[in-house]
Coordinates of C-alpha atoms in Angstrom, one line a residue:
Chain A
M1 CA 0.0 0.0 0.0
N2 CA 1.3 3.5 -0.8
R3 CA 2.1 5.8 2.0
I4 CA 1.2 9.5 1.5
L5 CA 2.6 12.2 3.7
I6 CA 0.1 15.0 3.9
G7 CA 1.6 18.5 4.3
S8 CA 4.5 17.7 2.0
G9 CA 2.7 19.5 -0.8
N10 CA 3.9 17.0 -3.3
N11 CA 1.4 14.3 -3.9
E12 CA -1.4 14.0 -6.4
I13 CA -4.4 13.3 -4.0
Q14 CA -4.1 16.5 -2.1
T15 CA -5.4 20.0 -2.9
I16 CA -5.5 23.0 -0.8
N17 CA -8.5 25.3 -0.7
N18 CA -8.8 28.2 1.7
D19 CA -6.4 26.7 4.2
K20 CA -8.3 23.5 4.0
V21 CA -6.5 20.3 2.8
I22 CA -8.8 18.2 0.6
I23 CA -7.7 14.6 0.1
D24 CA -9.5 12.5 -2.6
I25 CA -8.7 8.8 -2.2
K26 CA -9.7 6.3 -4.9
K27 CA -7.2 3.5 -4.1
D28 CA -5.9 1.8 -1.0
V29 CA -3.5 4.1 0.8
N30 CA -1.8 4.9 4.2
V31 CA -2.0 8.6 5.0
L32 CA 0.3 10.2 7.6
I33 CA -0.5 13.7 8.8
E34 CA 2.4 15.2 10.7
N35 CA 2.8 18.6 12.1
D36 CA 2.0 21.0 9.3
D37 CA 0.5 24.4 8.9
F38 CA -3.1 23.3 8.3
N39 CA -5.9 22.7 10.7
K40 CA -8.7 21.4 8.6
Y41 CA -8.6 18.3 6.5
V42 CA -11.3 16.8 4.3
F43 CA -11.0 13.1 3.2
N44 CA -13.2 12.0 0.3
V45 CA -12.9 8.2 0.1
Y46 CA -14.3 6.2 -2.9
S47 CA -14.3 2.4 -2.8
S48 CA -11.0 2.1 -1.0
S49 CA -9.4 1.0 2.2
V50 CA -7.5 3.8 4.0
N51 CA -5.4 4.0 7.2
V52 CA -4.9 7.5 8.5
F53 CA -2.6 8.5 11.2
C54 CA -2.6 12.0 12.6
K55 CA 0.2 12.9 14.9
S56 CA -1.4 16.2 16.0
E57 CA 1.2 16.7 18.7
Y58 CA 1.4 20.5 18.8
K59 CA -1.3 21.4 16.3
D60 CA -3.8 24.1 16.9
N61 CA -7.5 23.2 17.0
A62 CA -7.9 20.5 14.3
T63 CA -10.9 19.5 12.3
Y64 CA -11.2 16.3 10.3
E65 CA -14.1 15.6 7.9
I66 CA -14.2 12.1 6.5
N67 CA -16.7 11.3 3.7
I68 CA -16.8 7.7 2.9
N69 CA -18.5 6.6 -0.3
K70 CA -18.1 2.8 0.1
G71 CA -14.9 1.6 1.6
Y72 CA -13.1 1.5 5.0
V73 CA -11.3 4.1 6.9
S74 CA -9.2 3.4 10.0
F75 CA -8.6 6.8 11.5
N76 CA -6.0 7.1 14.2
N77 CA -5.2 10.2 16.2
L78 CA -2.6 10.7 18.9
S79 CA -3.0 14.1 20.5
Y80 CA -0.5 15.7 22.9
S81 CA -1.6 19.2 22.4
S82 CA -3.8 21.5 24.6
N83 CA -6.1 22.1 21.7
D84 CA -9.5 20.7 20.7
V85 CA -10.1 18.2 18.0
Q86 CA -13.3 17.6 16.0
I87 CA -13.9 14.6 13.8
D88 CA -16.9 14.4 11.6
V89 CA -17.7 11.3 9.6
N90 CA -20.3 10.8 6.9
L91 CA -21.0 7.2 5.9
N92 CA -22.7 8.0 2.6
K93 CA -23.0 4.7 0.8
E94 CA -23.7 1.1 1.6
N95 CA -20.8 -0.9 3.0
S96 CA -19.0 2.2 4.3
S97 CA -17.1 1.6 7.5
V98 CA -15.1 3.7 9.9
S99 CA -13.0 2.8 12.9
I100 CA -11.7 5.8 14.9
C101 CA -9.0 5.2 17.5
N102 CA -8.5 8.5 19.3
S103 CA -5.8 8.7 22.0
V104 CA -5.3 11.9 24.1
I105 CA -2.8 13.0 26.6
A106 CA -4.1 16.1 28.3
K107 CA -2.1 18.5 30.4
H108 CA -4.7 21.2 29.9
D109 CA -8.5 21.2 29.3
V110 CA -9.3 19.6 25.9
T111 CA -12.5 18.7 24.1
H112 CA -12.7 16.0 21.5
K113 CA -15.9 16.0 19.5
I114 CA -16.7 13.1 17.3
K115 CA -19.8 12.9 15.1
I116 CA -20.7 9.9 13.0
M117 CA -23.6 10.2 10.5
H118 CA -24.9 6.9 9.2
N119 CA -26.5 8.2 6.0
C120 CA -27.1 4.8 4.4
K121 CA -28.1 1.3 5.4
N122 CA -25.4 -1.4 6.0
T123 CA -22.9 1.0 7.4
Y124 CA -20.5 0.4 10.4
S125 CA -18.8 2.7 12.9
K126 CA -16.6 2.1 15.8
V127 CA -15.2 4.9 18.0
N128 CA -12.5 4.1 20.6
N129 CA -11.5 7.1 22.7
N130 CA -8.7 6.7 25.2
G131 CA -7.3 9.5 27.3
I132 CA -5.1 10.2 30.3
T133 CA -5.1 13.5 32.3
K134 CA -2.0 14.9 34.1
E135 CA -1.1 18.1 35.8
D136 CA -3.9 20.6 35.0
G137 CA -5.5 18.5 32.3
S138 CA -9.0 17.4 31.8
I139 CA -10.8 15.7 28.9
F140 CA -14.3 16.0 27.5
F141 CA -15.2 13.3 25.0
D142 CA -18.4 14.3 23.2
V143 CA -19.4 11.4 20.9
L144 CA -22.5 11.5 18.8
S145 CA -23.7 8.7 16.5
L146 CA -26.8 9.2 14.4
A147 CA -28.8 6.6 12.4
P148 CA -31.9 8.1 10.9
K149 CA -34.9 6.1 9.6
K150 CA -34.4 3.6 6.8
C151 CA -30.7 3.1 7.8
K152 CA -31.2 -0.6 8.5
N153 CA -28.4 -3.0 9.5
C154 CA -26.2 -0.3 10.8
K155 CA -23.7 -1.2 13.5
I156 CA -22.6 1.5 15.9
Y157 CA -20.1 1.1 18.7
Q158 CA -18.7 3.7 21.1
D159 CA -16.1 3.1 23.8
S160 CA -14.5 5.9 25.8
K161 CA -12.1 5.7 28.7
I162 CA -10.3 8.4 30.7
I163 CA -7.7 7.5 33.3
S164 CA -6.9 10.3 35.7
F165 CA -3.4 10.8 36.9
N166 CA -4.4 14.0 38.6
D167 CA -7.2 15.1 41.0
T168 CA -9.4 16.7 38.4
N169 CA -13.2 16.3 38.6
K170 CA -13.8 17.9 35.2
N171 CA -13.4 14.8 33.0
Q172 CA -16.5 14.1 31.1
I173 CA -17.8 11.6 28.6
N174 CA -21.0 12.3 26.7
P175 CA -21.9 9.2 24.6
V176 CA -24.9 9.9 22.5
L177 CA -26.7 7.4 20.3
L178 CA -29.6 8.9 18.3
I179 CA -31.2 6.0 16.5
D180 CA -34.5 6.3 14.6
E181 CA -34.6 2.8 13.1
Y182 CA -35.4 -0.5 14.8
D183 CA -33.0 -2.7 12.9
V184 CA -29.7 -1.3 14.2
E185 CA -27.1 -2.8 16.5
A186 CA -25.6 -0.3 18.9
K187 CA -23.6 -0.2 22.2
H188 CA -21.6 2.2 24.1
S189 CA -19.4 2.3 27.2
A190 CA -17.8 5.0 29.2
F191 CA -15.3 4.9 32.0
I192 CA -13.6 7.6 34.1
G193 CA -11.2 6.6 36.9
N194 CA -8.0 4.8 37.6
F195 CA -6.5 1.7 36.2
N196 CA -8.2 -1.5 37.2
F197 CA -6.8 -3.1 40.4
N198 CA -6.9 -6.6 39.0
D199 CA -4.8 -5.5 35.9
L200 CA -2.2 -3.8 38.2
F201 CA -2.1 -6.9 40.4
Y202 CA -1.6 -9.2 37.5
L203 CA 1.3 -7.1 36.1
M204 CA 2.8 -6.8 39.5
S205 CA 2.5 -10.5 40.2
R206 CA 5.0 -10.9 37.3
G207 CA 7.6 -8.6 38.9
L208 CA 6.7 -5.2 37.6
N209 CA 6.6 -2.5 40.3
K210 CA 3.5 -0.2 40.4
K211 CA 5.2 2.6 38.3
Q212 CA 6.3 0.2 35.6
A213 CA 2.8 -1.5 35.6
K214 CA 1.1 1.9 35.2
E215 CA 3.6 2.9 32.4
L216 CA 2.9 -0.3 30.5
L217 CA -0.8 0.1 30.9
T218 CA -0.6 3.8 29.7
K219 CA 1.4 2.8 26.6
G220 CA -1.1 0.1 25.9
L221 CA -4.1 2.4 26.4
L222 CA -2.8 5.2 24.2
I223 CA -0.6 3.5 21.6
G224 CA -1.3 -0.2 21.7
T225 CA -5.0 0.4 20.8
L226 CA -4.0 2.4 17.7
D227 CA -4.3 0.5 14.4
L228 CA -0.7 1.0 13.3
C229 CA 2.2 -1.2 12.3
F230 CA 4.6 -2.5 14.9
D231 CA 7.5 -0.2 14.0
E232 CA 5.3 2.9 14.2
K233 CA 4.0 1.9 17.6
E234 CA 7.5 1.2 18.9
M235 CA 8.6 4.7 17.8
L236 CA 5.6 6.3 19.5
K237 CA 6.2 4.4 22.7
K238 CA 9.8 5.5 22.7
K239 CA 8.7 9.1 22.1
L240 CA 6.2 8.8 24.9
D241 CA 9.0 7.6 27.2
D242 CA 11.3 10.5 26.2
D243 CA 8.8 13.3 26.1
W244 CA 6.3 12.7 28.7
R245 CA 7.6 10.7 31.6
Chain B
M1 CA 11.0 -23.6 51.2
L2 CA 7.7 -21.9 52.0
E3 CA 6.2 -22.0 55.4
I4 CA 2.8 -20.7 56.3
K5 CA 2.4 -20.4 60.1
D6 CA -1.0 -19.9 61.9
L7 CA -2.2 -17.7 59.0
T8 CA -5.6 -16.1 59.6
V9 CA -7.1 -14.2 56.7
K10 CA -10.2 -12.1 56.6
V11 CA -12.1 -10.6 53.7
E12 CA -15.2 -8.4 54.1
N13 CA -15.4 -9.4 57.8
K14 CA -15.4 -13.1 57.0
I15 CA -12.6 -15.4 58.1
I16 CA -11.5 -17.3 55.1
L17 CA -8.3 -18.9 56.4
D18 CA -8.2 -19.9 60.1
K19 CA -4.8 -20.5 61.7
F20 CA -3.7 -22.2 58.5
N21 CA -0.4 -24.1 58.5
L22 CA 1.5 -25.6 55.6
T23 CA 5.1 -26.2 54.8
I24 CA 6.2 -26.8 51.2
E25 CA 9.8 -28.0 50.9
D26 CA 12.0 -27.4 47.9
G27 CA 11.3 -29.7 45.0
K28 CA 8.0 -30.9 46.4
T29 CA 4.6 -30.7 44.8
H30 CA 1.6 -30.1 47.0
V31 CA -2.0 -30.2 46.0
I32 CA -4.9 -28.5 47.8
M33 CA -8.4 -29.8 47.0
G34 CA -11.8 -28.7 48.5
P35 CA -15.2 -27.5 47.4
N36 CA -15.8 -24.0 46.2
G37 CA -15.5 -21.2 48.7
V38 CA -13.2 -22.9 51.3
G39 CA -10.3 -20.6 50.7
K40 CA -8.1 -22.3 48.1
S41 CA -7.7 -19.4 45.8
T42 CA -7.6 -17.0 48.7
L43 CA -4.4 -18.8 49.9
T44 CA -2.6 -18.3 46.6
K45 CA -3.6 -14.6 46.5
V46 CA -2.5 -14.0 50.0
I47 CA 0.8 -15.5 49.3
M48 CA 1.0 -13.2 46.2
C49 CA -0.1 -10.2 48.4
D50 CA -3.5 -9.3 47.0
L51 CA -4.5 -6.3 49.1
N52 CA -8.2 -7.3 49.0
Y53 CA -7.3 -9.9 51.7
K54 CA -6.4 -8.8 55.2
I55 CA -4.0 -10.9 57.2
I56 CA -5.1 -10.9 60.9
S57 CA -2.3 -13.0 62.3
G58 CA 0.4 -15.5 61.3
D59 CA 3.3 -15.4 59.0
I60 CA 4.5 -16.5 55.5
I61 CA 8.1 -17.4 55.4
Y62 CA 9.9 -18.0 52.1
N63 CA 13.5 -19.3 52.1
N64 CA 13.8 -18.4 55.8
E65 CA 12.6 -14.8 55.4
S66 CA 9.2 -13.4 56.2
I67 CA 7.6 -12.0 53.1
L68 CA 4.6 -10.4 54.8
N69 CA 6.1 -6.9 54.4
L70 CA 7.0 -7.4 50.8
T71 CA 4.8 -6.0 47.9
T72 CA 3.4 -8.2 45.1
D73 CA 6.3 -7.4 42.7
Q74 CA 8.9 -7.9 45.4
R75 CA 7.5 -11.4 46.1
A76 CA 7.5 -12.1 42.4
K77 CA 11.1 -11.1 42.2
K78 CA 11.9 -13.5 45.0
G79 CA 10.7 -16.2 42.6
I80 CA 7.0 -16.7 43.6
F81 CA 4.7 -17.1 40.7
L82 CA 0.9 -17.4 40.5
A83 CA -0.8 -18.8 37.4
M84 CA -4.2 -17.4 37.8
Q85 CA -7.6 -19.1 37.4
N86 CA -9.1 -16.2 35.5
P87 CA -6.2 -14.0 34.3
P88 CA -7.5 -10.5 33.2
Y89 CA -7.1 -9.3 29.6
I90 CA -5.1 -6.2 29.1
D91 CA -6.0 -4.3 25.9
G92 CA -3.1 -2.7 24.0
V93 CA -0.3 -4.4 25.9
T94 CA 1.2 -7.3 23.9
N95 CA 2.4 -10.5 25.5
A96 CA 5.9 -9.8 24.2
D97 CA 6.0 -6.3 25.6
F98 CA 4.7 -7.5 28.9
L99 CA 7.2 -10.3 29.3
R100 CA 10.2 -8.3 28.2
T101 CA 9.3 -5.6 30.7
A102 CA 8.8 -8.2 33.4
L103 CA 12.2 -9.8 32.6
S104 CA 13.9 -6.4 32.6
S105 CA 12.4 -5.6 35.9
K106 CA 13.4 -9.0 37.4
Y107 CA 17.1 -8.7 36.3
E108 CA 17.1 -4.9 36.7
K109 CA 18.6 -4.3 33.3
N110 CA 17.5 -4.2 29.7
I111 CA 17.2 -7.7 28.3
N112 CA 19.0 -8.5 25.1
L113 CA 16.4 -8.6 22.4
Y114 CA 17.9 -11.5 20.5
S115 CA 18.1 -13.8 23.5
F116 CA 14.6 -12.8 24.6
I117 CA 13.1 -13.6 21.2
K118 CA 14.9 -16.9 21.1
K119 CA 13.7 -17.9 24.6
L120 CA 10.1 -16.7 23.8
D121 CA 10.1 -18.6 20.5
D122 CA 11.3 -21.8 22.2
A123 CA 8.6 -21.5 24.9
V124 CA 5.9 -20.8 22.3
D125 CA 7.0 -23.9 20.4
D126 CA 7.0 -26.1 23.5
L127 CA 3.4 -25.0 24.3
K128 CA 2.3 -25.4 20.6
M129 CA 0.9 -21.9 20.6
P130 CA 0.6 -19.9 17.4
E131 CA 3.5 -17.5 17.0
E132 CA 1.3 -14.5 16.5
M133 CA -0.1 -14.9 20.0
V134 CA 2.9 -13.2 21.5
H135 CA 2.1 -10.1 19.5
R136 CA -1.5 -10.0 20.6
S137 CA -2.9 -8.1 23.6
V138 CA -2.4 -10.1 26.9
N139 CA -5.2 -12.6 27.1
K140 CA -7.5 -10.6 24.9
G141 CA -9.8 -12.8 22.9
F142 CA -8.0 -15.9 24.2
S143 CA -9.9 -19.1 24.7
G144 CA -9.8 -20.8 28.1
G145 CA -7.0 -23.2 27.0
E146 CA -5.0 -20.3 25.4
K147 CA -5.2 -18.3 28.6
K148 CA -3.9 -21.2 30.7
K149 CA -1.1 -21.9 28.1
N150 CA -0.2 -18.2 28.3
E151 CA 0.1 -18.5 32.1
I152 CA 2.6 -21.4 31.6
L153 CA 4.4 -19.4 28.9
Q154 CA 5.0 -16.6 31.5
M155 CA 6.2 -19.2 34.0
K156 CA 8.7 -20.6 31.5
I157 CA 10.0 -17.1 30.6
L158 CA 10.2 -15.7 34.2
E159 CA 11.6 -18.9 35.7
P160 CA 10.2 -18.8 39.2
T161 CA 11.2 -21.1 42.1
F162 CA 7.8 -21.4 43.7
I163 CA 4.9 -22.0 41.4
M164 CA 1.2 -21.7 42.4
L165 CA -1.2 -23.1 39.8
D166 CA -4.8 -22.1 40.6
E167 CA -7.2 -24.4 38.7
I168 CA -4.9 -24.5 35.7
D169 CA -6.9 -27.5 34.5
S170 CA -10.3 -25.7 34.3
G171 CA -11.5 -24.7 30.9
V172 CA -8.7 -26.7 29.1
D173 CA -9.4 -29.5 26.6
V174 CA -7.7 -32.9 26.9
D175 CA -4.9 -32.2 24.4
A176 CA -4.1 -28.7 25.8
L177 CA -4.1 -30.1 29.4
K178 CA -1.5 -32.7 28.3
I179 CA 0.7 -30.0 26.8
V180 CA 0.3 -27.8 29.9
A181 CA 1.2 -30.7 32.2
D182 CA 4.2 -31.8 30.0
N183 CA 5.6 -28.3 30.2
I184 CA 5.1 -28.2 34.0
N185 CA 6.9 -31.5 34.3
K186 CA 9.7 -30.5 32.0
Y187 CA 10.2 -27.3 33.9
K188 CA 10.3 -29.2 37.2
E189 CA 12.8 -31.7 35.7
N190 CA 15.1 -28.9 34.6
N191 CA 14.8 -27.1 37.9
K192 CA 14.9 -29.7 40.7
D193 CA 14.5 -27.2 43.5
V194 CA 11.3 -25.8 42.2
S195 CA 8.3 -26.4 44.5
C196 CA 4.7 -26.3 43.3
L197 CA 1.3 -25.7 44.9
I198 CA -1.6 -26.9 42.8
I199 CA -5.2 -25.9 43.4
T200 CA -7.6 -28.2 41.7
H201 CA -11.0 -29.8 41.9
Y202 CA -10.2 -32.9 39.9
T203 CA -7.4 -35.5 39.3
H204 CA -7.1 -34.6 35.6
L205 CA -3.9 -32.7 36.0
L206 CA -2.7 -35.0 38.7
N207 CA -2.7 -37.9 36.3
Y208 CA 0.2 -36.1 34.6
V209 CA 1.8 -34.1 37.3
K210 CA 2.3 -36.4 40.3
P211 CA 1.9 -34.8 43.7
D212 CA 3.9 -35.6 46.8
Y213 CA 1.2 -34.4 49.1
V214 CA -2.6 -33.8 48.8
H215 CA -4.4 -31.7 51.3
V216 CA -8.1 -31.3 51.8
L217 CA -9.2 -27.9 52.9
K218 CA -12.4 -27.1 54.7
D219 CA -13.5 -24.0 56.7
G220 CA -10.1 -22.4 56.1
K221 CA -8.1 -25.3 57.6
V222 CA -6.4 -28.4 56.3
I223 CA -8.5 -31.3 57.6
K224 CA -6.6 -34.1 56.0
T225 CA -3.3 -34.7 54.3
G226 CA -2.4 -37.7 52.1
D227 CA -0.9 -38.6 48.8
Y228 CA -2.2 -39.1 45.3
K229 CA -4.6 -41.8 46.6
L230 CA -6.4 -39.2 48.6
A231 CA -7.1 -37.3 45.4
L232 CA -8.5 -40.5 43.9
Q233 CA -10.7 -41.0 47.0
I234 CA -12.1 -37.5 46.5
E235 CA -12.6 -38.1 42.8
N236 CA -14.7 -41.2 43.6
N237 CA -16.6 -40.0 46.7
G238 CA -16.8 -36.3 46.2
F239 CA -16.0 -33.9 49.1
N240 CA -17.9 -36.2 51.5
F241 CA -15.5 -35.2 54.3
D242 CA -16.9 -37.5 57.0
K243 CA -16.5 -40.5 54.7
V244 CA -13.0 -39.4 53.6
V245 CA -11.9 -38.8 57.2
I246 CA -13.5 -42.0 58.6
D247 CA -12.1 -44.1 55.8
A248 CA -8.7 -42.7 56.3
F249 CA -8.9 -43.3 60.0
N250 CA -9.9 -46.9 59.4
G251 CA -7.2 -47.3 56.9
S252 CA -9.6 -48.6 54.2
D253 CA -10.1 -47.4 50.6
A254 CA -13.2 -45.2 50.3
S255 CA -13.6 -46.1 46.7
E256 CA -14.4 -49.7 47.5

């Protein structure tokens, strides 16, 4: 699969219109968005399988619009910044699927809004938000999935988890499912708190001390859950070690 | 050697172990049997320092040193290992990452990647596990048998000196049980001083891993100790304690 670096200004699928990067994808591709000068991206996907990775480490408020006209998009976001993120997905044709893995490290108050529109029957969406808060940080995950009438056989999943490493009480998860059709499968879960005692006990029973166990769980939560290749994950874990410990 | 002396353990205001005594010498295999809820799993978790259980009195001594003041990881570093009945799944953390971190922690230095991969590959082969399992999240989506094999994989990599196997035979098919048992036997053969505490309800595992002692636990105490024959008696008669005790007292075989 080709790998396209967005922001390099040198590839055929990308156009820039009023500070908005428009990416038209008609064949299978991996897309990497690194730190660049743009804050709004529009993906138009036509009958293809796409893996997107946004390393929006120090980016200003970023907006991503993903229009899927049949095909599959795996959208991965790792956010270190203190700015907000908005992800809007439109599943416009049958057999359109999206999987969003959104990992957030918050040292300040951040809001991540995700909106999934199931505009057609036989569409699939899965949102997996994971965040940790440290220092003065708090996270608000606002997740909205809509399935209007006649959108039969849609599958809608939302999972959000925030682990607090600080004493904030401002963390919030707002999982909303608006479904106006009977024949839809949907579920959501939301968790705010600390790491599970049983998980920590299990890791510690193999010789990891509490700090090591928490670090391993943090890397697993934020990076292990992303749909990326092994090498990419290893680089991110090393960066997490270097930058954020 | 592990010595448990007059150990009384409470959870949620209920006494689970009551002045419990047990000594496990190096190289010996002990089995604890008993019906559900008598404190078998509690014993293993207390030895491993699960903070959900409160120790009221008594002591646990490992290699002539009390371990009561040690944390879970410190006990693990002393060589104590618990293969859990229901190990949790940990999303995002791969088996390989987990084991490499655990080994690095045990030896307090970064483990050579080549030797680690070689050791892991050998252990995976021995357990007839698919290679890709080491790159999957710990226990996530694993079947009952795969989870138990994964516990034994960890045992082989971490090389403990005292092993607790909590119902390692539950949820495991016949072929997988034989593989698990073969690996336990091989490990014991290669490490003669390793002692073992097996918690089980059945003799399935004991047909392969022969115990030196079998203890029957009731109301938080050992009420009877015997050998492999006692396990067979229980298999035939169930946990009919009066019958087991009376038969043992009379020196007759309860299965007759």
